[in-house]
CSV table of C-alpha atoms in Angstrom, one decimal:
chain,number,residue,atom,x,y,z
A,1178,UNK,CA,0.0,0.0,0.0
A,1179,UNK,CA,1.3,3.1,-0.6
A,1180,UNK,CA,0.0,6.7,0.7
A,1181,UNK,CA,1.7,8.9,-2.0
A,1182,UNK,CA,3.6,12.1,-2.4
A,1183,UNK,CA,3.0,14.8,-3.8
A,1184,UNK,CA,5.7,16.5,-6.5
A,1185,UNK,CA,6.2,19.5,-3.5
A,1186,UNK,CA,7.1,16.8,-1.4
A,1187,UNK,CA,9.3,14.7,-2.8
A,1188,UNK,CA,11.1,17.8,-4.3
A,1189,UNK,CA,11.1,18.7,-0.4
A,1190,UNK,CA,12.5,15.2,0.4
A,1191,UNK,CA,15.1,15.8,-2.0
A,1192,UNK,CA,16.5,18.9,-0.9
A,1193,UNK,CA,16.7,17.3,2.9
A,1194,UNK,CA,18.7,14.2,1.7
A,1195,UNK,CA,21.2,16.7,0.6
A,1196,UNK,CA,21.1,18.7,3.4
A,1197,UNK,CA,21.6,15.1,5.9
A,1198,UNK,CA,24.2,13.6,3.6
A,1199,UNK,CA,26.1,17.1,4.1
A,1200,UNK,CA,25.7,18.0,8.2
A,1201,UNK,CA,24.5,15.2,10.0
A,1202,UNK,CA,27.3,12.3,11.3
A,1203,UNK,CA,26.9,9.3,13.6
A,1204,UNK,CA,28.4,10.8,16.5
A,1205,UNK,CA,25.3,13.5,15.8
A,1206,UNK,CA,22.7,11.0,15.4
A,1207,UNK,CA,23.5,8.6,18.4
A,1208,UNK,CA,23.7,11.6,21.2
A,1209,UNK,CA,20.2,11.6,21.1
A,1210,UNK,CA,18.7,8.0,20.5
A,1211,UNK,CA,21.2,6.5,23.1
A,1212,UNK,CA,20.5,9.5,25.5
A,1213,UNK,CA,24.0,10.2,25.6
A,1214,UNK,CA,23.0,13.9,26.2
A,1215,UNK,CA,22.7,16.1,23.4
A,1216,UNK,CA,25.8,18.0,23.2
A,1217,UNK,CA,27.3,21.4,20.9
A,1218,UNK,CA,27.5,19.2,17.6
A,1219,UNK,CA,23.6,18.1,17.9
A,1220,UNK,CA,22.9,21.3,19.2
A,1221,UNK,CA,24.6,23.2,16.4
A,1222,UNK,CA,22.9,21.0,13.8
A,1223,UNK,CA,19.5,21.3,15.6
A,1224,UNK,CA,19.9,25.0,14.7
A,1225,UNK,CA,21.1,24.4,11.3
A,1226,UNK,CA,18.0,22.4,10.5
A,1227,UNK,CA,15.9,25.6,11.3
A,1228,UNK,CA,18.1,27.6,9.6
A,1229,UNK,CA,17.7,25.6,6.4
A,1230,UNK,CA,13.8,25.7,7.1
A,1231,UNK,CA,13.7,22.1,8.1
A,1232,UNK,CA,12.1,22.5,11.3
A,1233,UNK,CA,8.2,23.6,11.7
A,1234,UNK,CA,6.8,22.8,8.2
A,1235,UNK,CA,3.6,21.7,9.4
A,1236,UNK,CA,3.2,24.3,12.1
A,1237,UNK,CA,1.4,28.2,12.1
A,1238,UNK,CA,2.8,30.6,10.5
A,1239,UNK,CA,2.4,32.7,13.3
A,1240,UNK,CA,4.6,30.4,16.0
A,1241,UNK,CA,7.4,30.2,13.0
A,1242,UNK,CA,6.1,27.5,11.1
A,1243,UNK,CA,5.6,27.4,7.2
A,1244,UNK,CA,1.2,25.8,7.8
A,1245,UNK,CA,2.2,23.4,5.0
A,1246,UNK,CA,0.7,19.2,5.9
A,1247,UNK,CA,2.1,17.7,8.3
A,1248,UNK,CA,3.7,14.6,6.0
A,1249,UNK,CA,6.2,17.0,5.3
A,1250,UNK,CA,6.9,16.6,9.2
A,1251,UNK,CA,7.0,12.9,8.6
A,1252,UNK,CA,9.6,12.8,5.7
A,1253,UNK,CA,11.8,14.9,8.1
A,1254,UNK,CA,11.6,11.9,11.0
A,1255,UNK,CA,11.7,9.1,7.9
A,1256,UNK,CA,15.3,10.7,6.1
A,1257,UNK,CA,16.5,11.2,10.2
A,1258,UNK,CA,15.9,7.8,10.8
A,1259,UNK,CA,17.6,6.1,7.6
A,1260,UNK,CA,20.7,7.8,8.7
A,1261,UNK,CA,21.8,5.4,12.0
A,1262,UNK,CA,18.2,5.5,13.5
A,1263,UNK,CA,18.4,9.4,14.1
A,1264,UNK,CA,16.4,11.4,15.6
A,1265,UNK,CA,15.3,15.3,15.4
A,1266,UNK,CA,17.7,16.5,18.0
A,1267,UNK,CA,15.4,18.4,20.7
A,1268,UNK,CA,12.6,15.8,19.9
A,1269,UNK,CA,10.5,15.5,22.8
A,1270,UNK,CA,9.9,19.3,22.6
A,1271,UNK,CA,9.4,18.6,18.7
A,1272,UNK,CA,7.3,15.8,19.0
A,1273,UNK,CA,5.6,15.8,22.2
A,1274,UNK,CA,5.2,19.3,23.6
A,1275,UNK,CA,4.9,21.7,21.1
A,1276,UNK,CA,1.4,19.8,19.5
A,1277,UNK,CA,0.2,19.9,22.6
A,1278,UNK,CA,0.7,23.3,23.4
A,1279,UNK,CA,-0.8,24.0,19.6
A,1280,UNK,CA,-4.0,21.8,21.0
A,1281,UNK,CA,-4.3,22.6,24.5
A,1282,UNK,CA,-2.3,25.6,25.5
A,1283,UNK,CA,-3.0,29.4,26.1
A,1284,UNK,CA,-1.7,32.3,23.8
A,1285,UNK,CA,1.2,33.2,26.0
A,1286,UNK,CA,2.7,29.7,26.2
A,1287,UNK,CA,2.3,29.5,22.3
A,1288,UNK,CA,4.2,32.8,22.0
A,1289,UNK,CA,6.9,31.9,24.5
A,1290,UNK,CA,7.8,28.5,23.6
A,1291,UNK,CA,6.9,27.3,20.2
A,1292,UNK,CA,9.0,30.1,18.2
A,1293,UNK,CA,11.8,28.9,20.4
A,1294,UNK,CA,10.7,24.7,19.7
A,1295,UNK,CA,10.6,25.5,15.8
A,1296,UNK,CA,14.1,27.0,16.2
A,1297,UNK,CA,16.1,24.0,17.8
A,1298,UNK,CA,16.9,26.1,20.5
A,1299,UNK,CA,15.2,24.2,23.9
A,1300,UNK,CA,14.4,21.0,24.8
A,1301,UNK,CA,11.9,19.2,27.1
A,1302,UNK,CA,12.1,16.0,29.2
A,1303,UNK,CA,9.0,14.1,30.0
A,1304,UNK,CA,7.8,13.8,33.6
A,1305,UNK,CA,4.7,11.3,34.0
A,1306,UNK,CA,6.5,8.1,34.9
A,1307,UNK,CA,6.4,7.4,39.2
A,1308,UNK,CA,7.5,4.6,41.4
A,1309,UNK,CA,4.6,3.3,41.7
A,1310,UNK,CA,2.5,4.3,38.9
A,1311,UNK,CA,4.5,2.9,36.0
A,1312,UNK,CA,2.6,2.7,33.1
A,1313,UNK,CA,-0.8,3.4,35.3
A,1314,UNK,CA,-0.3,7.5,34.5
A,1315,UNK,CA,-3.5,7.9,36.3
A,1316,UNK,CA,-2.3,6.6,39.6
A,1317,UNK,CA,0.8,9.0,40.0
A,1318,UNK,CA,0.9,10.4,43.0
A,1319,UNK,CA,3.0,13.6,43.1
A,1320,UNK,CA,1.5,16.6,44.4
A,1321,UNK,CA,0.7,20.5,43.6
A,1322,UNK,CA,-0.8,22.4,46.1
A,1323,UNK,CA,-2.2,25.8,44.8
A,1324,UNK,CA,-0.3,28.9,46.9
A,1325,UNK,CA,-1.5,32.3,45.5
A,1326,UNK,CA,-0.2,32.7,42.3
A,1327,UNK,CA,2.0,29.6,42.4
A,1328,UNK,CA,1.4,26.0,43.1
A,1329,UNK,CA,3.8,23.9,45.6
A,1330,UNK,CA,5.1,20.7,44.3
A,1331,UNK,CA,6.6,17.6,46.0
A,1332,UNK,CA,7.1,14.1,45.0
A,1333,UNK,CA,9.5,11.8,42.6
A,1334,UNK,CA,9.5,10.6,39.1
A,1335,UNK,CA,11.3,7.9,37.7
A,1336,UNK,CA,12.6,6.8,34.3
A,1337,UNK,CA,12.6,10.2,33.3
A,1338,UNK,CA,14.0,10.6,29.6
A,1339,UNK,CA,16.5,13.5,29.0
A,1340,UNK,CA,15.8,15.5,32.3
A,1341,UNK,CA,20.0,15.6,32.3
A,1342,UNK,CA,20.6,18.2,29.8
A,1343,UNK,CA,16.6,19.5,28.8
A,1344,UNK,CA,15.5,23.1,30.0
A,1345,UNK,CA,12.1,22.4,31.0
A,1346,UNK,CA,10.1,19.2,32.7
A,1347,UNK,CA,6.7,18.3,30.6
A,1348,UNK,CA,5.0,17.5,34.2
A,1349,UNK,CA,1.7,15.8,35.3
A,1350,UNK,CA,0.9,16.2,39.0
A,1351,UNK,CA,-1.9,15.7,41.1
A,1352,UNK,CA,-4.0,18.9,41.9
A,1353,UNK,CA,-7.3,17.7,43.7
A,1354,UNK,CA,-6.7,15.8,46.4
A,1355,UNK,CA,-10.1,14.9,47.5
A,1356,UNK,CA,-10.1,11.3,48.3
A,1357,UNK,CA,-13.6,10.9,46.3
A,1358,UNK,CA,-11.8,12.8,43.0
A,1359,UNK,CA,-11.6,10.6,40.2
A,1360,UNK,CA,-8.0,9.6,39.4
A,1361,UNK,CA,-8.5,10.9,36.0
A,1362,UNK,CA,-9.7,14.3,36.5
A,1363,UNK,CA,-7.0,15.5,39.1
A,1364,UNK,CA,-4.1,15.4,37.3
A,1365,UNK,CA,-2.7,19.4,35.8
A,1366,UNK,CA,0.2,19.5,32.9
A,1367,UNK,CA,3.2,22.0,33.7
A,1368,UNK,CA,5.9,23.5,32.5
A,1369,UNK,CA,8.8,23.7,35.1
A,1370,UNK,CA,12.3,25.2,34.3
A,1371,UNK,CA,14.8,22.3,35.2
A,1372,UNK,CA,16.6,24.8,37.1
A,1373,UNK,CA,14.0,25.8,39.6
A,1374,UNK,CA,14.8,25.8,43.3
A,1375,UNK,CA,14.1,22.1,45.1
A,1376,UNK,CA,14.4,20.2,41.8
A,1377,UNK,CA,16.9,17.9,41.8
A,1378,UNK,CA,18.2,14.9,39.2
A,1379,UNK,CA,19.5,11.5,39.6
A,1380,UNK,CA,21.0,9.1,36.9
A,1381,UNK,CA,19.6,5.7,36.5
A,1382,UNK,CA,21.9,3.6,33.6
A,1383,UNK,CA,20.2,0.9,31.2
A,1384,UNK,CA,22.0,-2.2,30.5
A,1385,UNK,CA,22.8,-0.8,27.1
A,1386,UNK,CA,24.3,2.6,28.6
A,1387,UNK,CA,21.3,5.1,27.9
A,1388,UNK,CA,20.7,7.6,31.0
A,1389,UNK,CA,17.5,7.7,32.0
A,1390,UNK,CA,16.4,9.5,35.9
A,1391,UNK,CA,14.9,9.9,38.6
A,1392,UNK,CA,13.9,13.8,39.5
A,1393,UNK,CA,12.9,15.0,43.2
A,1394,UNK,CA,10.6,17.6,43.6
A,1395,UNK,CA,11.0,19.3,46.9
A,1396,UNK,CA,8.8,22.7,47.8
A,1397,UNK,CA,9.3,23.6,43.8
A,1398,UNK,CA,7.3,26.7,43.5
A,1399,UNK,CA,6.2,26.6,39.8
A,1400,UNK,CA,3.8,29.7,38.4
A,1401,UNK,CA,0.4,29.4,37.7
A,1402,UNK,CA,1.4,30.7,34.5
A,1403,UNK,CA,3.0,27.7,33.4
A,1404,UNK,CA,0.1,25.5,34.0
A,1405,UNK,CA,-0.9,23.7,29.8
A,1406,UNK,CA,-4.5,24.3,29.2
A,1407,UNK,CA,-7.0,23.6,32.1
A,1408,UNK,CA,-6.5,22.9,35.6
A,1409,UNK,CA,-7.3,18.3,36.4
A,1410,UNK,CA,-7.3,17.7,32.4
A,1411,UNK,CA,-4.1,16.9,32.3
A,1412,UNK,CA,-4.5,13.2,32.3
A,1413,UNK,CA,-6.3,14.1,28.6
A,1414,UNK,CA,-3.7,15.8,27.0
A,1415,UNK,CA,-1.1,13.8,28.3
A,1416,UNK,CA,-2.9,10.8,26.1
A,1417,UNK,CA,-3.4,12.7,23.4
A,1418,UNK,CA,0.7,13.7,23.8
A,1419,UNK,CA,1.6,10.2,23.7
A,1420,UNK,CA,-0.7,9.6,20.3
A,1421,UNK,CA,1.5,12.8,18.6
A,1422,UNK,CA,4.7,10.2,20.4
A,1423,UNK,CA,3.2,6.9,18.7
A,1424,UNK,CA,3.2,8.7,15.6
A,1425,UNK,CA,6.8,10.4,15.3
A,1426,UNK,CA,9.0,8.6,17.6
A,1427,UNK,CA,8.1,4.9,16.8
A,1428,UNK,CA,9.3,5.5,13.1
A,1429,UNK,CA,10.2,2.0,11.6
A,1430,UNK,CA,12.9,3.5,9.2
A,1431,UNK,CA,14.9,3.7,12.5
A,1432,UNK,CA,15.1,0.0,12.2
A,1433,UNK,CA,16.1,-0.5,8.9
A,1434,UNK,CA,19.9,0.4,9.2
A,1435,UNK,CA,20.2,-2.3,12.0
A,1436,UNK,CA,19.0,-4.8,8.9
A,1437,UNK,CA,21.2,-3.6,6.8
A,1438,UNK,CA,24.3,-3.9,9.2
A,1439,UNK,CA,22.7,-7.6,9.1
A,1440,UNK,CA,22.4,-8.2,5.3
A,1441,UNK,CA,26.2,-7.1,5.4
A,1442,UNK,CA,27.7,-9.4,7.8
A,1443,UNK,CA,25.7,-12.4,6.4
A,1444,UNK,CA,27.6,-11.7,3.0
A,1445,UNK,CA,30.9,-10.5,4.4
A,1446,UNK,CA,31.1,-13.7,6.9
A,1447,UNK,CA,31.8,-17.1,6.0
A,1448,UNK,CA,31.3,-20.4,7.8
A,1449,UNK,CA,32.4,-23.6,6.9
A,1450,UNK,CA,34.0,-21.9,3.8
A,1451,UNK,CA,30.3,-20.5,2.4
A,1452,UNK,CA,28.6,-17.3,3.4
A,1453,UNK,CA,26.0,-16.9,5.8
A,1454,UNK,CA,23.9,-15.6,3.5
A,1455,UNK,CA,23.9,-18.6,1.5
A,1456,UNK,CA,22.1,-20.7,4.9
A,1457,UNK,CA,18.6,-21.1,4.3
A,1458,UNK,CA,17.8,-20.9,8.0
A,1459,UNK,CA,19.5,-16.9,8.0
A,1460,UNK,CA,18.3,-16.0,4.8
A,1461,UNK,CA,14.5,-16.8,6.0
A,1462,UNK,CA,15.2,-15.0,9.5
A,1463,UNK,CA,16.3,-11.8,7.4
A,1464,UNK,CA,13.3,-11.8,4.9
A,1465,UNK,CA,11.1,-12.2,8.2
A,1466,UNK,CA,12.7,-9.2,9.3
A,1467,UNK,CA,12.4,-6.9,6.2
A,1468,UNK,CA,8.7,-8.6,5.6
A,1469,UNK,CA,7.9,-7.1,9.3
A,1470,UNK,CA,9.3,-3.4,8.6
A,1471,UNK,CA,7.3,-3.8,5.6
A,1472,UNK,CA,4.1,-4.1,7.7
A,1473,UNK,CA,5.1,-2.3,9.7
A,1474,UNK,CA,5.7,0.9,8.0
A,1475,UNK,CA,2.1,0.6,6.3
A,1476,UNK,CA,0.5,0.4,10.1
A,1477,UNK,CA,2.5,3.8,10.3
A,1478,UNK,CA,1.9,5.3,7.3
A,1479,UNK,CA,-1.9,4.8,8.0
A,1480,UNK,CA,-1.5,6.5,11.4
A,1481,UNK,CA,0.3,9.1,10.2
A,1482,UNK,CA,-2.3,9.7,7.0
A,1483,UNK,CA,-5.1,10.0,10.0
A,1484,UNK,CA,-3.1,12.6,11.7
A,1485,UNK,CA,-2.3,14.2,8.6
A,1486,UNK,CA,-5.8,14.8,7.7
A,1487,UNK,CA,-7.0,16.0,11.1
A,1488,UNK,CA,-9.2,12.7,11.1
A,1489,UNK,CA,-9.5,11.3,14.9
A,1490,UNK,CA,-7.1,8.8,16.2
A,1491,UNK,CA,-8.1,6.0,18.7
A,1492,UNK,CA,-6.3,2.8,19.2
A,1493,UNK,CA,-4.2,3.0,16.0
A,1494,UNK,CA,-1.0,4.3,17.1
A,1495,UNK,CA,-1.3,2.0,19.6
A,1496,UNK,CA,-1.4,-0.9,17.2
A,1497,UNK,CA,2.0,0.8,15.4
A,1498,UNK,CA,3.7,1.3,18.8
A,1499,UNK,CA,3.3,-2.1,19.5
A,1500,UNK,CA,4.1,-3.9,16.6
A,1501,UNK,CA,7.2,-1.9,15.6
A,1502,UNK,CA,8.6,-2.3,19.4
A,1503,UNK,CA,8.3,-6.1,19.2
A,1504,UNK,CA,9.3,-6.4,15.6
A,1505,UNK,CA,12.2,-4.6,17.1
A,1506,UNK,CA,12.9,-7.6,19.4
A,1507,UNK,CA,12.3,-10.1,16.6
A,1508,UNK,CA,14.9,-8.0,15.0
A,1509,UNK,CA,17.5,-7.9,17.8
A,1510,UNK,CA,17.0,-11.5,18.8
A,1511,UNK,CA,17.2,-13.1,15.5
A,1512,UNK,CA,20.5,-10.8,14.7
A,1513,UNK,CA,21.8,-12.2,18.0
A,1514,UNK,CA,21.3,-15.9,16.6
A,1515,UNK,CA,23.0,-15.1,13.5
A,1516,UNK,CA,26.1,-13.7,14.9
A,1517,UNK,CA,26.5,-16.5,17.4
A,1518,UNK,CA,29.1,-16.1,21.0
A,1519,UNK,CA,30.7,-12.8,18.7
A,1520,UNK,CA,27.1,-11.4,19.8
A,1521,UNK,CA,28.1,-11.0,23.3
A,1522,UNK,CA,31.0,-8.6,22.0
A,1523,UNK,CA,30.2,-4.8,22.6
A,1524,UNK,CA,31.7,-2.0,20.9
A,1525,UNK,CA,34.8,-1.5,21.3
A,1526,UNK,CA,36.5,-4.8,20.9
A,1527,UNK,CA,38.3,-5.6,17.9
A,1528,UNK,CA,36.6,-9.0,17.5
A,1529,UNK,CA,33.3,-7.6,17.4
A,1530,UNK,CA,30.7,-7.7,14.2
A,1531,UNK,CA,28.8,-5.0,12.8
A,1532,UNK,CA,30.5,-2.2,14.9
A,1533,UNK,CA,28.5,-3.2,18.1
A,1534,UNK,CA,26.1,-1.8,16.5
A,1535,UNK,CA,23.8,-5.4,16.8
A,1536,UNK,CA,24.8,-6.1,20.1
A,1537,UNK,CA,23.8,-2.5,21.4
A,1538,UNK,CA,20.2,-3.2,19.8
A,1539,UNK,CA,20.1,-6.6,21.3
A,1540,UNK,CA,20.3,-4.6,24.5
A,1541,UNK,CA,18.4,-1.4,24.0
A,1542,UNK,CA,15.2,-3.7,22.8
A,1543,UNK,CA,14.1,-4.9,26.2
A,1544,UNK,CA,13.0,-1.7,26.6
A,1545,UNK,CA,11.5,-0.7,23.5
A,1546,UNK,CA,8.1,-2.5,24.7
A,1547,UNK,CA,8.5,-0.7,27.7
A,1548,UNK,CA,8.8,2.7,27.1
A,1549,UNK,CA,6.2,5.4,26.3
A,1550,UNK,CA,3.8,2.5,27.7
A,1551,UNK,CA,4.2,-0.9,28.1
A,1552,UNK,CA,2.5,-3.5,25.5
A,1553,UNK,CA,0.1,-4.9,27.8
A,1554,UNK,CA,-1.4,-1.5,28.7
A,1555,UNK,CA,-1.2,-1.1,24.5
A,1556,UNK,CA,-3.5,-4.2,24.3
A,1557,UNK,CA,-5.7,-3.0,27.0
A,1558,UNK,CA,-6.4,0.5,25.2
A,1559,UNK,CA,-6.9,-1.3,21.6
A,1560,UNK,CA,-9.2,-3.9,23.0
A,1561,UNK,CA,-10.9,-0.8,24.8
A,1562,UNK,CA,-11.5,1.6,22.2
A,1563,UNK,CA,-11.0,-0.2,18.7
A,1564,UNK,CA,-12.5,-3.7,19.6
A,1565,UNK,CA,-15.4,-1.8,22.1
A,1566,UNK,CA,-14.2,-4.5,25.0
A,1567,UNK,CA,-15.3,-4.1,28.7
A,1568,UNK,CA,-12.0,-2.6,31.0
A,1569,UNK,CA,-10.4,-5.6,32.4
A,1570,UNK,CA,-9.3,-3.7,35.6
């Protein structure tokens, strides 16, 4: 199945190949999707892209965008992710925030922060993940206590994503407290400046090196000001945040350059005197693969086409985030088979295959069905609101 372009936007996908091939490395590309920290290279090249008009083509003219469709945003994430599974630098800002704040948010946090979103200037990190709240966003727990113009927070988040070197905390907490309020309608959306008194960061390391965190939230006074749309409907826009996430950060062309690092050591490595690519039993697990992606960006592209045409989303992001995650770990585990006890070789060692680059993604993948929402909660909302099932808890 294929959606189509349009002649403006392949000419558009054209001129950004050019502009990739020239400015962006690997060294650029993996600060962000290993959340190594975005440093002065990524940074520079998140301003170049807005300086070549890269950035904002779907958004209002007004906030610094161009008001073209949004597919053009797409292409943008597509070409990123064909060059080592890159990402737009500031993404979660890019991705996350600023379509919310277009949705939900008041004239003066459209003027103050999407100019400066479109621009590659600031970044956010997300805050809805708690100890005991997981996946269960409606269950967190921290609290903001109103306190004349301000409110008062205190709590802890966890597995906090890029809190180590973003400006500004994307945070849900709590704001009625009544015992008989309903979980769902209690929970306010803020923007807090990561360098506010009272907030502090704490470095939690993954297995395959990423840095997540935990962040502390002691007496923070945050502005009423900074409060995203309407007080206890932040549980709403969070959701509708994660669809815009489904959408552009589960991108399946990010996957592809792990196959190809595949399809090249099959050829290049020989057992027994004959290529691996000449065993049956490899040869079928890579066509599985690249039959998978195949699927898998057609789930995507249909997501995207809803989106793009303002038509309403329900469960199918969901279905995308899903299968691309566990495709992902089909991916990683049938690479791991192929490359045998070298598999177990990280970067680094002269012995190892494919530049680490497998045995990194064998790693990372564990979490790819956890993140942004594990797939059991995924199944829950898809039996919920595409098969019209009863709750199950």
């Amino acid at each position: 199945m294929d959606f189509g372009y349009t002649a403006e936007e392949q000419e558009y996908r054209e001129k950004l190949r050019a502009f990739l091939d020239r400015e962006l490395n690997e060294t650029i590309a993996r600060q962000n999707w290993e959340d190594l920290g975005v440093g002065p290279e990524a940074r520079e090249f998140s301003r170049k892209l807005a300086a070549f008009g890269f950035l904002g083509m779907s958004w209002p003219k007004e906030y610094g965008g161009k008001g073209l469709s949004q597919t053009y945003d797409f292409i943008l994430l597509d070409e990123l992710g064909q060059r080592w599974g890159a990402h737009v630098p500031l993404d979660v800002g890019y991705t996350m925030v600023g379509p919310t704040i277009l949705r939900r948010g008041g004239e003066a946090l459209k003027k103050e922060f999407l100019p400066q979103i479109v621009n590659g200037e600031i970044e956010f990190c997300l805050g809805y993940t708690e100890p005991d709240a997981g996946s269960d966003l409606a269950s967190l727990k921290m609290e903001a206590v109103e306190d004349g113009d301000d409110f008062i927070i205190n709590g802890q988040k966890t597995f906090n994503t890029e809190c180590h070197y973003s400006e500004y905390h994307w945070l849900a907490a709590r704001t009625d407290l009544r015992p008989e309020a309903l979980r769902h309608q209690s929970i306010t959306l803020f923007i807090v400046n990561m360098d506010s008194p009272g907030v502090t960061v704490r470095p939690m390391m993954t297995m395959s090196g990423e840095q997540t965190n935990e962040v502390f939230y002691d007496n923070v006074r945050v502005p009423k000001s900074r409060i995203v749309g309407e007080k206890n409907k932040g549980f709403y826009y969070v959701m509708e945040a994660i669809g815009s996430e489904r959408n552009q950060v589960f991108i399946p062309a990010r996957l592809w350059p792990i196959l190809h690092e595949l399809i090249a050591y099959a050829r290049d490595t020989a057992f027994n005197g004959k290529p691996l690519a000449e065993d049956a039993r490899i040869r079928d697990k890579i066509a599985q693969a690249a039959v998978e992606l195949e699927v898998a960006g057609v789930l995507a592209d249909h997501s995207r086409w809803l989106e793009s045409n303002h038509l309403q989303m329900t469960y199918e992001p969901e279905v995308t985030k899903i299968f691309i995650s566990e495709a992902e770990q089909r991916l990683a585990k049938n690479a791991m088979e192929i490359l045998g006890l070298f598999g177990q070789l990280l970067e680094g060692s002269k012995w190892v295959p494919a530049r680490g680059r497998i045995a990194w993604e064998w790693l990372h993948s564990f979490m790819t069905t956890l993140g942004g929402g594990t797939s059991e909660v995924g199944r829950s909302v898809i039996a919920q609101r595409g098969l019209g099932l009863p709750r199950s808890f």
